Amino acid sequence: MDLVRHLEYFVAVAEERHFGRAAAILGVTQPPVSRAIKALEKHLDLTLIERTPDGAAITEHGAALLPRARLIVDDARRLTSTARSLTSADTVRIGLVPQVDDALAARIAASVGVQARVETAGAVALLDGVRAHELDVAVIDHPVVLDRLVAGPAITLPRQVSVPVAHRSSRAKRPRLTMLSDLVFATTPRAANPPAHDLLLDAFRHHALDPEILWANTFRDVAVAVASGRCFGLVPAASPVLPGTCHLDLAAEDVALRVRIVRRDEKAEPSARLIDRILLQAAR
């Protein structure tokens, strides 16, 4: 049996709670969906969906298997998408560290002018992707251990310190980093890029700040942590001030994000040049 297809039908029915609506979303008629559910139930020896007067109800067993079924269906779609990108001469595979904000990431993807596949990961993982020919070009934070890979010059992107709106530093006429000693620093895990992480903490210590660390993989994680009132974080200078937060200009040179572009081969050189121009514009 086509297990992935049958799981796709199961996920659609479970989410829609209706065979007809699920069939419409899947672009098929209702009978194939009903047959697929019955075949899947027979294969698993479990009842997953029960018909009701209002449509369909997921059983206890179905609810237990639904998260795993979603993962399998999503992974199958990603595999197909990745395979297509690998065989497409027009596809450029771009890696970005999570410190690159959404607006800048969107500009980079749009600038390539071809089908772009963009993924986010720490610098160490992105460099592994470039070495393994899984990525054509990557924007990584600096410094980092390149291990024989060639990277472009470092570009400095301004950042600000985001603090809780009610914190004393947000009301100070001359705020200083030392005022943040009662807050936890929300930032990407050290394993993402140990040299850059350690260099930033060394800069904080130079300002008499040695904060506790909270791992925050995305800007959303940072914003939520800061808005909660117990953390501070670093955000792009041009990013909007979100509710519950306040942006401060503190130790601008020390907290700035330094990035470099790493490319795999000549194929990615045009994309690397475009990305370089966008980063230089953001640095101004």
PDB file of C-alpha atoms in Angstrom:
ATOM      1  CA  MET A   1       0.000   0.000   0.000  1.00  0.00           C
ATOM      2  CA  ASP A   2       1.012   3.623  -0.498  1.00  0.00           C
ATOM      3  CA  LEU A   3       1.437   4.357   3.212  1.00  0.00           C
ATOM      4  CA  VAL A   4       2.296   8.037   2.811  1.00  0.00           C
ATOM      5  CA  ARG A   5      -0.740   8.698   0.595  1.00  0.00           C
ATOM      6  CA  HIS A   6      -3.020   6.834   2.996  1.00  0.00           C
ATOM      7  CA  LEU A   7      -1.618   8.793   5.927  1.00  0.00           C
ATOM      8  CA  GLU A   8      -2.183  12.019   3.986  1.00  0.00           C
ATOM      9  CA  TYR A   9      -5.863  11.079   3.589  1.00  0.00           C
ATOM     10  CA  PHE A  10      -6.090  10.179   7.283  1.00  0.00           C
ATOM     11  CA  VAL A  11      -4.589  13.524   8.336  1.00  0.00           C
ATOM     12  CA  ALA A  12      -7.009  15.426   6.084  1.00  0.00           C
ATOM     13  CA  VAL A  13     -10.079  13.618   7.466  1.00  0.00           C
ATOM     14  CA  ALA A  14      -8.872  13.956  11.054  1.00  0.00           C
ATOM     15  CA  GLU A  15      -8.315  17.686  10.649  1.00  0.00           C
ATOM     16  CA  GLU A  16     -11.494  18.427   8.704  1.00  0.00           C
ATOM     17  CA  ARG A  17     -13.705  16.029  10.697  1.00  0.00           C
ATOM     18  CA  HIS A  18     -15.531  15.385   7.420  1.00  0.00           C
ATOM     19  CA  PHE A  19     -14.864  13.018   4.498  1.00  0.00           C
ATOM     20  CA  GLY A  20     -16.321  15.354   1.885  1.00  0.00           C
ATOM     21  CA  ARG A  21     -14.307  18.401   2.958  1.00  0.00           C
ATOM     22  CA  ALA A  22     -11.176  16.297   3.214  1.00  0.00           C
ATOM     23  CA  ALA A  23     -11.710  14.987  -0.311  1.00  0.00           C
ATOM     24  CA  ALA A  24     -12.150  18.534  -1.621  1.00  0.00           C
ATOM     25  CA  ILE A  25      -8.889  19.637  -0.032  1.00  0.00           C
ATOM     26  CA  LEU A  26      -7.101  16.594  -1.409  1.00  0.00           C
ATOM     27  CA  GLY A  27      -8.520  17.193  -4.885  1.00  0.00           C
ATOM     28  CA  VAL A  28     -10.191  13.778  -5.128  1.00  0.00           C
ATOM     29  CA  THR A  29     -13.689  12.355  -4.784  1.00  0.00           C
ATOM     30  CA  GLN A  30     -14.963  10.995  -1.487  1.00  0.00           C
ATOM     31  CA  PRO A  31     -14.906   7.215  -2.247  1.00  0.00           C
ATOM     32  CA  PRO A  32     -11.092   6.998  -2.581  1.00  0.00           C
ATOM     33  CA  VAL A  33     -10.730   8.754   0.770  1.00  0.00           C
ATOM     34  CA  SER A  34     -13.082   6.299   2.470  1.00  0.00           C
ATOM     35  CA  ARG A  35     -11.264   3.349   0.904  1.00  0.00           C
ATOM     36  CA  ALA A  36      -7.888   4.716   1.974  1.00  0.00           C
ATOM     37  CA  ILE A  37      -9.004   5.107   5.589  1.00  0.00           C
ATOM     38  CA  LYS A  38     -10.383   1.561   5.661  1.00  0.00           C
ATOM     39  CA  ALA A  39      -7.184   0.178   4.109  1.00  0.00           C
ATOM     40  CA  LEU A  40      -5.035   2.075   6.607  1.00  0.00           C
ATOM     41  CA  GLU A  41      -7.119   0.847   9.529  1.00  0.00           C
ATOM     42  CA  LYS A  42      -6.794  -2.719   8.259  1.00  0.00           C
ATOM     43  CA  HIS A  43      -3.032  -2.301   7.845  1.00  0.00           C
ATOM     44  CA  LEU A  44      -2.643  -0.936  11.388  1.00  0.00           C
ATOM     45  CA  ASP A  45      -5.356  -3.146  12.896  1.00  0.00           C
ATOM     46  CA  LEU A  46      -6.842  -0.073  14.570  1.00  0.00           C
ATOM     47  CA  THR A  47      -9.960   2.052  14.164  1.00  0.00           C
ATOM     48  CA  LEU A  48      -8.833   5.597  13.421  1.00  0.00           C
ATOM     49  CA  ILE A  49     -11.974   7.388  12.218  1.00  0.00           C
ATOM     50  CA  GLU A  50     -15.626   6.886  13.121  1.00  0.00           C
ATOM     51  CA  ARG A  51     -18.472   8.202  10.976  1.00  0.00           C
ATOM     52  CA  THR A  52     -20.933  10.463  12.805  1.00  0.00           C
ATOM     53  CA  PRO A  53     -24.133  12.272  11.784  1.00  0.00           C
ATOM     54  CA  ASP A  54     -22.075  15.450  11.520  1.00  0.00           C
ATOM     55  CA  GLY A  55     -19.213  13.933   9.531  1.00  0.00           C
ATOM     56  CA  ALA A  56     -16.281  12.076  11.081  1.00  0.00           C
ATOM     57  CA  ALA A  57     -14.747  11.778  14.547  1.00  0.00           C
ATOM     58  CA  ILE A  58     -11.209  10.736  15.334  1.00  0.00           C
ATOM     59  CA  THR A  59     -10.873   7.843  17.767  1.00  0.00           C
ATOM     60  CA  GLU A  60      -8.542   7.659  20.741  1.00  0.00           C
ATOM     61  CA  HIS A  61      -6.146   5.532  18.703  1.00  0.00           C
ATOM     62  CA  GLY A  62      -6.393   7.932  15.776  1.00  0.00           C
ATOM     63  CA  ALA A  63      -5.618  10.918  18.009  1.00  0.00           C
ATOM     64  CA  ALA A  64      -2.568   9.113  19.381  1.00  0.00           C
ATOM     65  CA  LEU A  65      -1.220   8.437  15.868  1.00  0.00           C
ATOM     66  CA  LEU A  66      -2.147  11.784  14.292  1.00  0.00           C
ATOM     67  CA  PRO A  67       1.002  13.751  15.345  1.00  0.00           C
ATOM     68  CA  ARG A  68       3.266  11.037  13.958  1.00  0.00           C
ATOM     69  CA  ALA A  69       1.194  10.828  10.778  1.00  0.00           C
ATOM     70  CA  ARG A  70       1.560  14.586  10.278  1.00  0.00           C
ATOM     71  CA  LEU A  71       5.336  14.318  10.661  1.00  0.00           C
ATOM     72  CA  ILE A  72       5.554  11.521   8.082  1.00  0.00           C
ATOM     73  CA  VAL A  73       3.400  13.410   5.576  1.00  0.00           C
ATOM     74  CA  ASP A  74       5.334  16.652   6.099  1.00  0.00           C
ATOM     75  CA  ASP A  75       8.697  14.877   5.809  1.00  0.00           C
ATOM     76  CA  ALA A  76       7.593  13.203   2.586  1.00  0.00           C
ATOM     77  CA  ARG A  77       6.605  16.573   1.130  1.00  0.00           C
ATOM     78  CA  ARG A  78       9.922  18.108   2.179  1.00  0.00           C
ATOM     79  CA  LEU A  79      11.820  15.197   0.658  1.00  0.00           C
ATOM     80  CA  THR A  80      10.010  15.664  -2.643  1.00  0.00           C
ATOM     81  CA  SER A  81      10.595  19.408  -2.563  1.00  0.00           C
ATOM     82  CA  THR A  82      14.282  18.965  -1.786  1.00  0.00           C
ATOM     83  CA  ALA A  83      14.694  16.389  -4.552  1.00  0.00           C
ATOM     84  CA  ARG A  84      13.126  18.784  -7.049  1.00  0.00           C
ATOM     85  CA  SER A  85      15.404  21.602  -5.958  1.00  0.00           C
ATOM     86  CA  LEU A  86      18.468  19.380  -6.316  1.00  0.00           C
ATOM     87  CA  THR A  87      17.600  18.593  -9.912  1.00  0.00           C
ATOM     88  CA  SER A  88      16.685  22.167 -10.821  1.00  0.00           C
ATOM     89  CA  ALA A  89      19.452  24.222 -12.370  1.00  0.00           C
ATOM     90  CA  ASP A  90      17.589  27.381 -11.374  1.00  0.00           C
ATOM     91  CA  THR A  91      17.455  26.602  -7.661  1.00  0.00           C
ATOM     92  CA  VAL A  92      19.836  28.276  -5.236  1.00  0.00           C
ATOM     93  CA  ARG A  93      19.993  26.773  -1.767  1.00  0.00           C
ATOM     94  CA  ILE A  94      20.639  29.471   0.833  1.00  0.00           C
ATOM     95  CA  GLY A  95      21.391  29.072   4.519  1.00  0.00           C
ATOM     96  CA  LEU A  96      20.896  31.862   7.059  1.00  0.00           C
ATOM     97  CA  VAL A  97      21.758  32.054  10.738  1.00  0.00           C
ATOM     98  CA  PRO A  98      18.696  32.789  12.923  1.00  0.00           C
ATOM     99  CA  GLN A  99      20.092  36.213  13.848  1.00  0.00           C
ATOM    100  CA  VAL A 100      19.167  37.391  10.322  1.00  0.00           C
ATOM    101  CA  ASP A 101      15.701  38.850  10.800  1.00  0.00           C
ATOM    102  CA  ASP A 102      12.657  37.934   8.704  1.00  0.00           C
ATOM    103  CA  ALA A 103      12.602  41.143   6.655  1.00  0.00           C
ATOM    104  CA  LEU A 104      16.246  40.778   5.648  1.00  0.00           C
ATOM    105  CA  ALA A 105      15.786  37.063   4.936  1.00  0.00           C
ATOM    106  CA  ALA A 106      12.832  37.866   2.663  1.00  0.00           C
ATOM    107  CA  ARG A 107      14.871  40.471   0.780  1.00  0.00           C
ATOM    108  CA  ILE A 108      17.652  37.956   0.272  1.00  0.00           C
ATOM    109  CA  ALA A 109      15.265  35.293  -1.030  1.00  0.00           C
ATOM    110  CA  ALA A 110      13.552  37.765  -3.366  1.00  0.00           C
ATOM    111  CA  SER A 111      16.833  39.150  -4.695  1.00  0.00           C
ATOM    112  CA  VAL A 112      18.076  35.856  -6.052  1.00  0.00           C
ATOM    113  CA  GLY A 113      15.608  36.084  -8.910  1.00  0.00           C
ATOM    114  CA  VAL A 114      15.247  32.312  -9.251  1.00  0.00           C
ATOM    115  CA  GLN A 115      13.658  29.594  -7.209  1.00  0.00           C
ATOM    116  CA  ALA A 116      15.332  29.925  -3.810  1.00  0.00           C
ATOM    117  CA  ARG A 117      15.261  27.369  -1.025  1.00  0.00           C
ATOM    118  CA  VAL A 118      16.120  29.058   2.248  1.00  0.00           C
ATOM    119  CA  GLU A 119      16.793  27.292   5.527  1.00  0.00           C
ATOM    120  CA  THR A 120      17.768  28.591   8.942  1.00  0.00           C
ATOM    121  CA  ALA A 121      20.341  26.989  11.230  1.00  0.00           C
ATOM    122  CA  GLY A 122      23.376  27.806  13.324  1.00  0.00           C
ATOM    123  CA  ALA A 123      26.685  28.639  11.661  1.00  0.00           C
ATOM    124  CA  VAL A 124      28.228  25.242  12.418  1.00  0.00           C
ATOM    125  CA  ALA A 125      25.317  23.386  10.785  1.00  0.00           C
ATOM    126  CA  LEU A 126      25.296  25.741   7.790  1.00  0.00           C
ATOM    127  CA  LEU A 127      29.000  25.251   7.152  1.00  0.00           C
ATOM    128  CA  ASP A 128      28.455  21.495   7.275  1.00  0.00           C
ATOM    129  CA  GLY A 129      25.701  21.983   4.705  1.00  0.00           C
ATOM    130  CA  VAL A 130      28.024  23.920   2.390  1.00  0.00           C
ATOM    131  CA  ARG A 131      30.739  21.268   2.727  1.00  0.00           C
ATOM    132  CA  ALA A 132      28.242  18.489   1.990  1.00  0.00           C
ATOM    133  CA  HIS A 133      26.946  20.318  -1.121  1.00  0.00           C
ATOM    134  CA  GLU A 134      23.521  20.629   0.513  1.00  0.00           C
ATOM    135  CA  LEU A 135      23.770  24.444   0.400  1.00  0.00           C
ATOM    136  CA  ASP A 136      25.143  26.721  -2.300  1.00  0.00           C
ATOM    137  CA  VAL A 137      25.636  29.798  -0.151  1.00  0.00           C
ATOM    138  CA  ALA A 138      25.293  30.619   3.539  1.00  0.00           C
ATOM    139  CA  VAL A 139      25.252  33.747   5.677  1.00  0.00           C
ATOM    140  CA  ILE A 140      26.962  32.941   8.976  1.00  0.00           C
ATOM    141  CA  ASP A 141      27.824  34.958  12.059  1.00  0.00           C
ATOM    142  CA  HIS A 142      31.470  35.891  12.598  1.00  0.00           C
ATOM    143  CA  PRO A 143      33.829  34.723  13.972  1.00  0.00           C
ATOM    144  CA  VAL A 144      33.529  31.040  13.139  1.00  0.00           C
ATOM    145  CA  VAL A 145      35.874  28.143  12.397  1.00  0.00           C
ATOM    146  CA  LEU A 146      35.826  27.921   8.593  1.00  0.00           C
ATOM    147  CA  ASP A 147      38.045  24.820   8.309  1.00  0.00           C
ATOM    148  CA  ARG A 148      39.430  25.513   4.818  1.00  0.00           C
ATOM    149  CA  LEU A 149      36.216  27.058   3.495  1.00  0.00           C
ATOM    150  CA  VAL A 150      36.515  30.478   1.871  1.00  0.00           C
ATOM    151  CA  ALA A 151      34.272  33.292   3.075  1.00  0.00           C
ATOM    152  CA  GLY A 152      33.793  36.909   2.096  1.00  0.00           C
ATOM    153  CA  PRO A 153      34.679  39.876   4.317  1.00  0.00           C
ATOM    154  CA  ALA A 154      32.764  40.467   7.534  1.00  0.00           C
ATOM    155  CA  ILE A 155      29.794  42.838   7.328  1.00  0.00           C
ATOM    156  CA  THR A 156      28.599  44.592  10.483  1.00  0.00           C
ATOM    157  CA  LEU A 157      24.827  44.799  11.028  1.00  0.00           C
ATOM    158  CA  PRO A 158      23.707  47.173  13.811  1.00  0.00           C
ATOM    159  CA  ARG A 159      21.734  45.733  16.699  1.00  0.00           C
ATOM    160  CA  GLN A 160      20.026  47.117  19.778  1.00  0.00           C
ATOM    161  CA  VAL A 161      19.397  45.669  23.196  1.00  0.00           C
ATOM    162  CA  SER A 162      15.776  44.716  23.812  1.00  0.00           C
ATOM    163  CA  VAL A 163      14.669  44.929  27.446  1.00  0.00           C
ATOM    164  CA  PRO A 164      11.319  44.624  29.260  1.00  0.00           C
ATOM    165  CA  VAL A 165       9.383  47.862  29.012  1.00  0.00           C
ATOM    166  CA  ALA A 166       9.072  48.062  32.800  1.00  0.00           C
ATOM    167  CA  HIS A 167      12.757  47.435  33.492  1.00  0.00           C
ATOM    168  CA  ARG A 168      14.735  50.225  35.160  1.00  0.00           C
ATOM    169  CA  SER A 169      17.114  50.488  32.191  1.00  0.00           C
ATOM    170  CA  SER A 170      14.234  51.534  29.917  1.00  0.00           C
ATOM    171  CA  ARG A 171      13.614  54.593  32.121  1.00  0.00           C
ATOM    172  CA  ALA A 172      17.227  55.552  32.735  1.00  0.00           C
ATOM    173  CA  LYS A 173      18.591  58.717  31.144  1.00  0.00           C
ATOM    174  CA  ARG A 174      21.941  57.008  30.577  1.00  0.00           C
ATOM    175  CA  PRO A 175      21.330  53.273  30.542  1.00  0.00           C
ATOM    176  CA  ARG A 176      24.310  50.933  30.833  1.00  0.00           C
ATOM    177  CA  LEU A 177      24.785  47.234  30.264  1.00  0.00           C
ATOM    178  CA  THR A 178      25.501  46.700  33.944  1.00  0.00           C
ATOM    179  CA  MET A 179      21.869  47.613  34.668  1.00  0.00           C
ATOM    180  CA  LEU A 180      20.842  44.319  33.027  1.00  0.00           C
ATOM    181  CA  SER A 181      22.484  42.163  35.702  1.00  0.00           C
ATOM    182  CA  ASP A 182      19.075  41.105  37.071  1.00  0.00           C
ATOM    183  CA  LEU A 183      17.947  39.854  33.650  1.00  0.00           C
ATOM    184  CA  VAL A 184      18.657  36.612  31.792  1.00  0.00           C
ATOM    185  CA  PHE A 185      20.225  36.869  28.333  1.00  0.00           C
ATOM    186  CA  ALA A 186      18.017  35.227  25.655  1.00  0.00           C
ATOM    187  CA  THR A 187      20.235  34.132  22.765  1.00  0.00           C
ATOM    188  CA  THR A 188      21.000  31.300  20.370  1.00  0.00           C
ATOM    189  CA  PRO A 189      22.660  28.180  21.848  1.00  0.00           C
ATOM    190  CA  ARG A 190      26.441  28.217  22.143  1.00  0.00           C
ATOM    191  CA  ALA A 191      26.665  25.077  20.000  1.00  0.00           C
ATOM    192  CA  ALA A 192      25.349  27.058  17.013  1.00  0.00           C
ATOM    193  CA  ASN A 193      28.664  28.964  16.867  1.00  0.00           C
ATOM    194  CA  PRO A 194      30.929  28.708  19.939  1.00  0.00           C
ATOM    195  CA  PRO A 195      33.491  31.394  18.896  1.00  0.00           C
ATOM    196  CA  ALA A 196      30.871  34.085  18.232  1.00  0.00           C
ATOM    197  CA  HIS A 197      28.952  33.174  21.382  1.00  0.00           C
ATOM    198  CA  ASP A 198      32.056  33.343  23.577  1.00  0.00           C
ATOM    199  CA  LEU A 199      33.219  36.610  22.018  1.00  0.00           C
ATOM    200  CA  LEU A 200      29.881  38.264  22.780  1.00  0.00           C
ATOM    201  CA  LEU A 201      29.913  37.100  26.393  1.00  0.00           C
ATOM    202  CA  ASP A 202      33.494  38.339  26.736  1.00  0.00           C
ATOM    203  CA  ALA A 203      32.302  41.750  25.551  1.00  0.00           C
ATOM    204  CA  PHE A 204      29.547  41.718  28.177  1.00  0.00           C
ATOM    205  CA  ARG A 205      32.073  40.854  30.888  1.00  0.00           C
ATOM    206  CA  HIS A 206      34.184  43.790  29.753  1.00  0.00           C
ATOM    207  CA  HIS A 207      31.150  45.897  30.701  1.00  0.00           C
ATOM    208  CA  ALA A 208      30.859  44.112  34.073  1.00  0.00           C
ATOM    209  CA  LEU A 209      27.886  42.035  32.922  1.00  0.00           C
ATOM    210  CA  ASP A 210      27.969  38.238  33.285  1.00  0.00           C
ATOM    211  CA  PRO A 211      24.384  37.141  32.590  1.00  0.00           C
ATOM    212  CA  GLU A 212      22.648  33.816  32.968  1.00  0.00           C
ATOM    213  CA  ILE A 213      21.754  32.356  29.552  1.00  0.00           C
ATOM    214  CA  LEU A 214      18.390  31.284  28.150  1.00  0.00           C
ATOM    215  CA  TRP A 215      18.500  29.532  24.784  1.00  0.00           C
ATOM    216  CA  ALA A 216      16.276  31.318  22.245  1.00  0.00           C
ATOM    217  CA  ASN A 217      16.450  29.996  18.686  1.00  0.00           C
ATOM    218  CA  THR A 218      14.330  32.641  16.936  1.00  0.00           C
ATOM    219  CA  PHE A 219      13.454  36.326  17.219  1.00  0.00           C
ATOM    220  CA  ARG A 220      10.020  35.236  18.389  1.00  0.00           C
ATOM    221  CA  ASP A 221      11.626  33.315  21.245  1.00  0.00           C
ATOM    222  CA  VAL A 222      13.665  36.388  22.160  1.00  0.00           C
ATOM    223  CA  ALA A 223      10.661  38.719  21.987  1.00  0.00           C
ATOM    224  CA  VAL A 224       8.517  36.458  24.165  1.00  0.00           C
ATOM    225  CA  ALA A 225      11.313  36.050  26.704  1.00  0.00           C
ATOM    226  CA  VAL A 226      11.889  39.819  26.885  1.00  0.00           C
ATOM    227  CA  ALA A 227       8.180  40.651  27.073  1.00  0.00           C
ATOM    228  CA  SER A 228       7.849  38.227  29.984  1.00  0.00           C
ATOM    229  CA  GLY A 229       9.922  40.671  32.029  1.00  0.00           C
ATOM    230  CA  ARG A 230      12.814  38.377  32.952  1.00  0.00           C
ATOM    231  CA  CYS A 231      15.154  38.551  29.930  1.00  0.00           C
ATOM    232  CA  PHE A 232      17.018  40.854  27.598  1.00  0.00           C
ATOM    233  CA  GLY A 233      18.074  40.095  24.042  1.00  0.00           C
ATOM    234  CA  LEU A 234      19.638  41.536  20.898  1.00  0.00           C
ATOM    235  CA  VAL A 235      17.517  42.635  17.930  1.00  0.00           C
ATOM    236  CA  PRO A 236      18.259  44.269  14.553  1.00  0.00           C
ATOM    237  CA  ALA A 237      18.368  48.035  14.875  1.00  0.00           C
ATOM    238  CA  ALA A 238      15.586  48.443  12.305  1.00  0.00           C
ATOM    239  CA  SER A 239      13.211  45.902  13.854  1.00  0.00           C
ATOM    240  CA  PRO A 240       9.902  47.155  15.300  1.00  0.00           C
ATOM    241  CA  VAL A 241       9.475  47.564  19.033  1.00  0.00           C
ATOM    242  CA  LEU A 242       7.057  44.845  20.113  1.00  0.00           C
ATOM    243  CA  PRO A 243       4.577  45.131  23.008  1.00  0.00           C
ATOM    244  CA  GLY A 244       6.176  44.720  26.398  1.00  0.00           C
ATOM    245  CA  THR A 245       9.652  45.549  25.107  1.00  0.00           C
ATOM    246  CA  CYS A 246      11.924  48.561  24.734  1.00  0.00           C
ATOM    247  CA  HIS A 247      15.013  48.965  22.517  1.00  0.00           C
ATOM    248  CA  LEU A 248      18.170  50.586  23.865  1.00  0.00           C
ATOM    249  CA  ASP A 249      21.350  51.749  22.158  1.00  0.00           C
ATOM    250  CA  LEU A 250      23.959  50.101  24.350  1.00  0.00           C
ATOM    251  CA  ALA A 251      27.556  49.171  23.492  1.00  0.00           C
ATOM    252  CA  ALA A 252      26.718  49.375  19.788  1.00  0.00           C
ATOM    253  CA  GLU A 253      30.063  48.061  18.567  1.00  0.00           C
ATOM    254  CA  ASP A 254      30.091  45.117  20.963  1.00  0.00           C
ATOM    255  CA  VAL A 255      26.513  43.928  20.326  1.00  0.00           C
ATOM    256  CA  ALA A 256      26.558  44.395  16.530  1.00  0.00           C
ATOM    257  CA  LEU A 257      26.069  41.278  14.411  1.00  0.00           C
ATOM    258  CA  ARG A 258      29.010  40.479  12.141  1.00  0.00           C
ATOM    259  CA  VAL A 259      28.214  38.161   9.277  1.00  0.00           C
ATOM    260  CA  ARG A 260      30.142  36.596   6.384  1.00  0.00           C
ATOM    261  CA  ILE A 261      29.002  34.932   3.177  1.00  0.00           C
ATOM    262  CA  VAL A 262      30.286  31.446   2.443  1.00  0.00           C
ATOM    263  CA  ARG A 263      29.680  29.870  -0.956  1.00  0.00           C
ATOM    264  CA  ARG A 264      30.270  26.414  -2.250  1.00  0.00           C
ATOM    265  CA  ASP A 265      31.417  26.964  -5.824  1.00  0.00           C
ATOM    266  CA  GLU A 266      31.253  29.298  -8.831  1.00  0.00           C
ATOM    267  CA  LYS A 267      27.571  28.519  -9.372  1.00  0.00           C
ATOM    268  CA  ALA A 268      26.661  30.505  -6.266  1.00  0.00           C
ATOM    269  CA  GLU A 269      28.872  33.519  -6.994  1.00  0.00           C
ATOM    270  CA  PRO A 270      26.093  35.663  -8.571  1.00  0.00           C
ATOM    271  CA  SER A 271      23.783  34.941  -5.626  1.00  0.00           C
ATOM    272  CA  ALA A 272      26.599  35.676  -3.174  1.00  0.00           C
ATOM    273  CA  ARG A 273      27.161  39.086  -4.806  1.00  0.00           C
ATOM    274  CA  LEU A 274      23.449  39.934  -4.577  1.00  0.00           C
ATOM    275  CA  ILE A 275      23.310  38.900  -0.928  1.00  0.00           C
ATOM    276  CA  ASP A 276      26.455  40.900  -0.227  1.00  0.00           C
ATOM    277  CA  ARG A 277      24.832  44.062  -1.611  1.00  0.00           C
ATOM    278  CA  ILE A 278      21.705  43.546   0.485  1.00  0.00           C
ATOM    279  CA  LEU A 279      23.739  43.028   3.640  1.00  0.00           C
ATOM    280  CA  LEU A 280      25.822  46.137   2.919  1.00  0.00           C
ATOM    281  CA  GLN A 281      22.609  48.176   2.510  1.00  0.00           C
ATOM    282  CA  ALA A 282      21.343  46.854   5.860  1.00  0.00           C
ATOM    283  CA  ALA A 283      24.667  47.773   7.454  1.00  0.00           C
ATOM    284  CA  ARG A 284      24.295  51.464   6.655  1.00  0.00           C
TER     285      ARG A 284
END
